[in-house]
Coordinates of C-alpha atoms and ligand atoms in Angstrom, one line a residue:
X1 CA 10.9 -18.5 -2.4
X2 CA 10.0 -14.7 -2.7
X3 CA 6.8 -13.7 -2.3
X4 CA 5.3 -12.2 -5.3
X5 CA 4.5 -8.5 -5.0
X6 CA 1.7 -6.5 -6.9
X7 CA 1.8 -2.9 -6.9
X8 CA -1.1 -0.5 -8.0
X9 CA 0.2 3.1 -8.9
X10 CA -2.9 5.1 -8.7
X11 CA -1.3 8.0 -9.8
X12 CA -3.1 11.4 -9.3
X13 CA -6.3 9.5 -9.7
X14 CA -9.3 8.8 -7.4
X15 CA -11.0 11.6 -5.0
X16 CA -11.2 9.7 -1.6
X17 CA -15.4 8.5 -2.9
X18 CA -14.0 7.4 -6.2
X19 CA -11.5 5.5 -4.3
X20 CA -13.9 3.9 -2.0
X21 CA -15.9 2.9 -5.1
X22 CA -12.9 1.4 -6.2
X23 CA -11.6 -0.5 -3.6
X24 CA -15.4 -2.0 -2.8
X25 CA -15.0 -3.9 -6.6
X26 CA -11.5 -4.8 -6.0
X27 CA -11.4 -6.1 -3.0
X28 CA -13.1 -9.2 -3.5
X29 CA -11.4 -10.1 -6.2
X30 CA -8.1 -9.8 -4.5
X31 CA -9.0 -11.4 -1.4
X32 CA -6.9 -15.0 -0.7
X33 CA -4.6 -14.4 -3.0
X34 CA -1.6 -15.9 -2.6
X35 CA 0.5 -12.8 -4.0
X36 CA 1.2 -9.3 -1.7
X37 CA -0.9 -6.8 -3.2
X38 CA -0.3 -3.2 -2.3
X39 CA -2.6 -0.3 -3.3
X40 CA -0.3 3.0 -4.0
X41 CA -2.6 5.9 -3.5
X42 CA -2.5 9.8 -3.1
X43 CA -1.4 10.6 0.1
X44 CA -5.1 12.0 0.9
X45 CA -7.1 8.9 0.1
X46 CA -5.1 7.0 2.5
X47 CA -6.9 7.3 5.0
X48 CA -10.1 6.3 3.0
X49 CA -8.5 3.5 1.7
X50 CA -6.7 1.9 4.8
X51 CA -10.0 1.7 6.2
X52 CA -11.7 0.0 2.7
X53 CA -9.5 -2.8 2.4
X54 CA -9.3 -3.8 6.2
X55 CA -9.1 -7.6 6.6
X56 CA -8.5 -8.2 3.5
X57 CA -4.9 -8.7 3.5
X58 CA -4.4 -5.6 0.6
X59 CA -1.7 -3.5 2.4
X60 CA -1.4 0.4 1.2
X61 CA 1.3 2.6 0.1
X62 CA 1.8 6.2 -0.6
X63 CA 3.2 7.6 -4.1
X64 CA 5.9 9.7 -2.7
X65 CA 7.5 11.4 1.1
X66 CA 9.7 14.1 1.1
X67 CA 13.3 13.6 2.9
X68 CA 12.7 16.2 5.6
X69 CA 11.1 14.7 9.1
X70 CA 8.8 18.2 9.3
X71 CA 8.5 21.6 8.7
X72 CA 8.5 24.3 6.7
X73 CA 7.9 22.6 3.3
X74 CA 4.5 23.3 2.1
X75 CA 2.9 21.2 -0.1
X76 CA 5.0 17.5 1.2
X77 CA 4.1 14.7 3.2
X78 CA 6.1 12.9 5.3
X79 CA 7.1 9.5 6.0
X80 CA 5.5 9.6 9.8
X81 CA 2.2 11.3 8.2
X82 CA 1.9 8.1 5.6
X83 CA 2.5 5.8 8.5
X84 CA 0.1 7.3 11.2
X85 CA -2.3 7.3 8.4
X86 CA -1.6 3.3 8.0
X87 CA 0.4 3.0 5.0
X88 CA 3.3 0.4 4.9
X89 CA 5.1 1.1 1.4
X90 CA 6.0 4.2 -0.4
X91 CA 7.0 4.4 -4.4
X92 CA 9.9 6.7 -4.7
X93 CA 11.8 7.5 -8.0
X94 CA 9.2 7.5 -10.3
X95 CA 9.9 8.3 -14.0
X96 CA 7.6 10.9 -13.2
X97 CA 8.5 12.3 -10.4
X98 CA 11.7 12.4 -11.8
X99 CA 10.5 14.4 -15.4
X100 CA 8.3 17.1 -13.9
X101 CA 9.6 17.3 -10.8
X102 CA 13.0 17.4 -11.1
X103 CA 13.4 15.0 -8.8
X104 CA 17.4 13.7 -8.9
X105 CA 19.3 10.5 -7.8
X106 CA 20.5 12.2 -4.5
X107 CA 17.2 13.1 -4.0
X108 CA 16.0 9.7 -4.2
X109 CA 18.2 8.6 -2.1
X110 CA 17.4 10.7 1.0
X111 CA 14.1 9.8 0.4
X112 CA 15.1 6.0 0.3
X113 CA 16.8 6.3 3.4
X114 CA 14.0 8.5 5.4
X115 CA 11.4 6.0 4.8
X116 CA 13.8 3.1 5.8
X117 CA 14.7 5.1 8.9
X118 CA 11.0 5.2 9.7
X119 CA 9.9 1.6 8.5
X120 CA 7.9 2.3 5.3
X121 CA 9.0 0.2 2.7
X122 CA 10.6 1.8 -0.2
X123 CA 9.7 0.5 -4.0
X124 CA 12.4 1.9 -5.1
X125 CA 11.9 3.0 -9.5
X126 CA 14.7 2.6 -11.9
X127 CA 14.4 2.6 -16.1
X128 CA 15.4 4.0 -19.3
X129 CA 14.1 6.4 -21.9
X130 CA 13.9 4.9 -25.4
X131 CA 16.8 7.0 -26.4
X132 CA 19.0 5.1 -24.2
X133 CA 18.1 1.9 -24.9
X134 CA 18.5 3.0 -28.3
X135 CA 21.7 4.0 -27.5
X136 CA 22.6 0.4 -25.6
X137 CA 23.1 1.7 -21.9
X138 CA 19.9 0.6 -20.8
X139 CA 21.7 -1.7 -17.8
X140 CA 24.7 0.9 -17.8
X141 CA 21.9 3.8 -16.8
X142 CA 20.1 1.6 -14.5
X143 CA 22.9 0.2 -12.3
X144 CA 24.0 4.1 -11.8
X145 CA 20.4 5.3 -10.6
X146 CA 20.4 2.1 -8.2
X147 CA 23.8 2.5 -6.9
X148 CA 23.4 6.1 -6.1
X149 CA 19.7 5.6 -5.1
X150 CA 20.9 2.8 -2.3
X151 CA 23.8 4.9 -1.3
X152 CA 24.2 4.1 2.7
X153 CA 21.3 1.6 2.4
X154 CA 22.9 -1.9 4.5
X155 CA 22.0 -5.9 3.3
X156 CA 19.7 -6.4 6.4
X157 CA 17.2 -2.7 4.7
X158 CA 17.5 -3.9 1.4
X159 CA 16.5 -7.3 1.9
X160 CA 13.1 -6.3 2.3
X161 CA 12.9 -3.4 -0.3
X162 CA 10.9 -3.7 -3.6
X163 CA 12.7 -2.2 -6.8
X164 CA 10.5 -1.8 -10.2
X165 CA 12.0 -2.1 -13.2
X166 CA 10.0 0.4 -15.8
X167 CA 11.1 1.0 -19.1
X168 CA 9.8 4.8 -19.8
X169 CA 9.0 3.8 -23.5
X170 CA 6.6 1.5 -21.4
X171 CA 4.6 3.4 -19.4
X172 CA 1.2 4.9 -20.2
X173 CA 2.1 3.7 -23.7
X174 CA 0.3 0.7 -24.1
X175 CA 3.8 -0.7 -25.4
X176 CA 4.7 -3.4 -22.9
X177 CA 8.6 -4.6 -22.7
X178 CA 8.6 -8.3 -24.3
X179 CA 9.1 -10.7 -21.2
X180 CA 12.8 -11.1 -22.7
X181 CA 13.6 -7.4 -22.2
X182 CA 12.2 -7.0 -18.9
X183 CA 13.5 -10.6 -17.3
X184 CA 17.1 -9.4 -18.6
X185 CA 17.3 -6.1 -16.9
X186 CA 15.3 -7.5 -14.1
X187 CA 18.4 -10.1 -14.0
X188 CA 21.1 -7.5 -13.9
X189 CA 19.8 -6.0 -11.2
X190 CA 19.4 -8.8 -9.0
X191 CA 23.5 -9.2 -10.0
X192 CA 23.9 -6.1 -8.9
X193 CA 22.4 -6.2 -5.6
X194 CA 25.1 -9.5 -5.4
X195 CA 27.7 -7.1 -6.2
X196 CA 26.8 -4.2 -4.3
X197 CA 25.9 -6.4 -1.0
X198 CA 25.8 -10.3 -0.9
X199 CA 23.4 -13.6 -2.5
X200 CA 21.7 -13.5 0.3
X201 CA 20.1 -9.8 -0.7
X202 CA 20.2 -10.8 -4.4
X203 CA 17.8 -13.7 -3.4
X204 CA 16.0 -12.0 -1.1
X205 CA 15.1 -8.4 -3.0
X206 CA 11.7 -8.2 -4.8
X207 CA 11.9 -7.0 -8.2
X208 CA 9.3 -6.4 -10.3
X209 CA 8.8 -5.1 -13.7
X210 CA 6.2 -2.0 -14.7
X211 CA 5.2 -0.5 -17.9
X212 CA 1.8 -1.3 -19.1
X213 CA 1.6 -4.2 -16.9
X214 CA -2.4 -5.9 -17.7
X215 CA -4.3 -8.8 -17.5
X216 CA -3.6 -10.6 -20.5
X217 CA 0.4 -10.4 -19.9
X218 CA 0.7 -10.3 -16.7
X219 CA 0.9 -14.0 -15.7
X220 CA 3.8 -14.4 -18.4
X221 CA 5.7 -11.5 -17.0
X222 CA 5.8 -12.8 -13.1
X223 CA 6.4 -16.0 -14.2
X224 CA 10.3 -15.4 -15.6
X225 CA 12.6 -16.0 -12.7
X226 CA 13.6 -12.5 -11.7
X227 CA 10.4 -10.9 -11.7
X228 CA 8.4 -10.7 -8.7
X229 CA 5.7 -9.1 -9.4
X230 CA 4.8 -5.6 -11.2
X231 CA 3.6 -2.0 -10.9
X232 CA 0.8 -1.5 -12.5
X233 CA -0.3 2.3 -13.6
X234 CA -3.5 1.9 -15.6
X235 CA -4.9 -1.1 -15.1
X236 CA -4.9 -0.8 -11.8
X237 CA -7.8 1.4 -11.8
X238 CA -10.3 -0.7 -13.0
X239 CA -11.8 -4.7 -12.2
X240 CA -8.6 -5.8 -14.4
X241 CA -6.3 -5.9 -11.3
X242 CA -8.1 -8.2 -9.7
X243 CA -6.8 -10.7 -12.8
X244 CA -3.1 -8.8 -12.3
X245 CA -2.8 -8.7 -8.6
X246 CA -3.6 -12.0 -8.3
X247 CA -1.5 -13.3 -11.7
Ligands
PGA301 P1 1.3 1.9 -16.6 O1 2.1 2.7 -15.5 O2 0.9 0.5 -16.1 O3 0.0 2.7 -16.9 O4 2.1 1.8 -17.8 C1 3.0 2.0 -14.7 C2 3.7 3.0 -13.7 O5 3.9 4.2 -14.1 O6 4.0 2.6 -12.6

């Protein structure tokens, strides 16, 4: 059975107080849950909120690393500074980071394969625009941004990697994929994985689905076979993800 896995995306939200604040309401409500719950934070609350959720189980994540070990790239973190700093996961692809940042497959990848070098855990983001799934490539689109995003990735590292499935047309939008649409592309990918390594990996990746992810549908979303868990963007900023995370 895979353990369930519940994602915050805090975005660029929460000065390191706010995020105190934050964590001091959520963490009760999340505590003995049955679920993994990861808070994904910017890299300079951290520190702030490694220390906030301590013995509570809640692990932490950062929202992105840069490829390069060190050096002169101002403005980056790295996968060793997240991990000295106590985080344990790292989202990477994000839609976003992919639209105003440029951000391309083959960058992805390196950055898939630095934090999997170091040990943080990659939750790796793949989905489509409207436009494409207009167009009917929706899986088409997303089997190319995972094959070239796992490029030199083995079975044993992506056993214990996290993919998220988010439609674009989903995110921020308040319009959440029907648990149909989501379970289906959440199922190709777990075929994929089959394809690209073995059942074992299929079985064993955690896939979850994001895109206006909130307490009234998340329960029905984690329930369909494929989907373990979610990445939750708004809601995870307020008491409601202590209803998601724990969904
Ligand atoms: P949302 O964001 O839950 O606010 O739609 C999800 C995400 O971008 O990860």
């Amino acid at each position: 059975m895979r353990k369930k896995i519940i994602a915050g995306n805090w975005k660029m939200n929460m000065t390191p107080t706010e995020a105190k604040a934050l964590c001091e309401t959520l963490v009760p409500l999340i505590k003995g849950t049955k679920n993994e719950v990861v808070f994904c934070v910017p890299a300079v609350d951290v520190t702030t909120v490694v220390k906030a959720v301590k013995g509570s189980g809640i692990k932490v994540g950062g929202e992105n690393i840069y490829f390069e070990d060190k050096g002169a790239f101002t403005g980056e973190t790295s996968a060793d500074m997240l991990l000295d700093a106590g985080a344990k996961y790292v989202i990477l692809g994000h839609s976003e980071r992919r639209e105003y940042f440029k951000e391309t497959d083959a960058d992805i990848n390196k950055k898939v394969l630095k934090a999997l070098e170091k040990g943080l855990t990659p939750i790796l983001c793949c989905g489509e625009s409207l436009e494409q799934r207009e167009q009917g490539i929706t899986i088409d689109w997303i089997r190319m941004q995972l094959k070239i995003a796992l490029q030199g990735v083995s079975a044993e590292q992506a056993k214990g990697m996290v993919i998220a499935y988010e439609p674009i047309w989903a995110i921020g939008t308040g319009k959440t994929a029907t648990t149909a649409q989501a379970e289906e592309v959440c199922k190709a990918i777990r075929l994929l994985i089959q394809e690209l390594y073995d059942r074992k990996t299929a079985n064993a990746i955690r896939i979850q689905y994001g895109g206006s992810v909130n307490a009234k549908n998340a329960a029905e979303l984690f329930a369909e076979p494929d989907i373990d868990g979610g990445l939750v963007g708004g809601a995870s900023l307020k008491a409601d993800f202590g209803t998601v995370a724990t969904a």
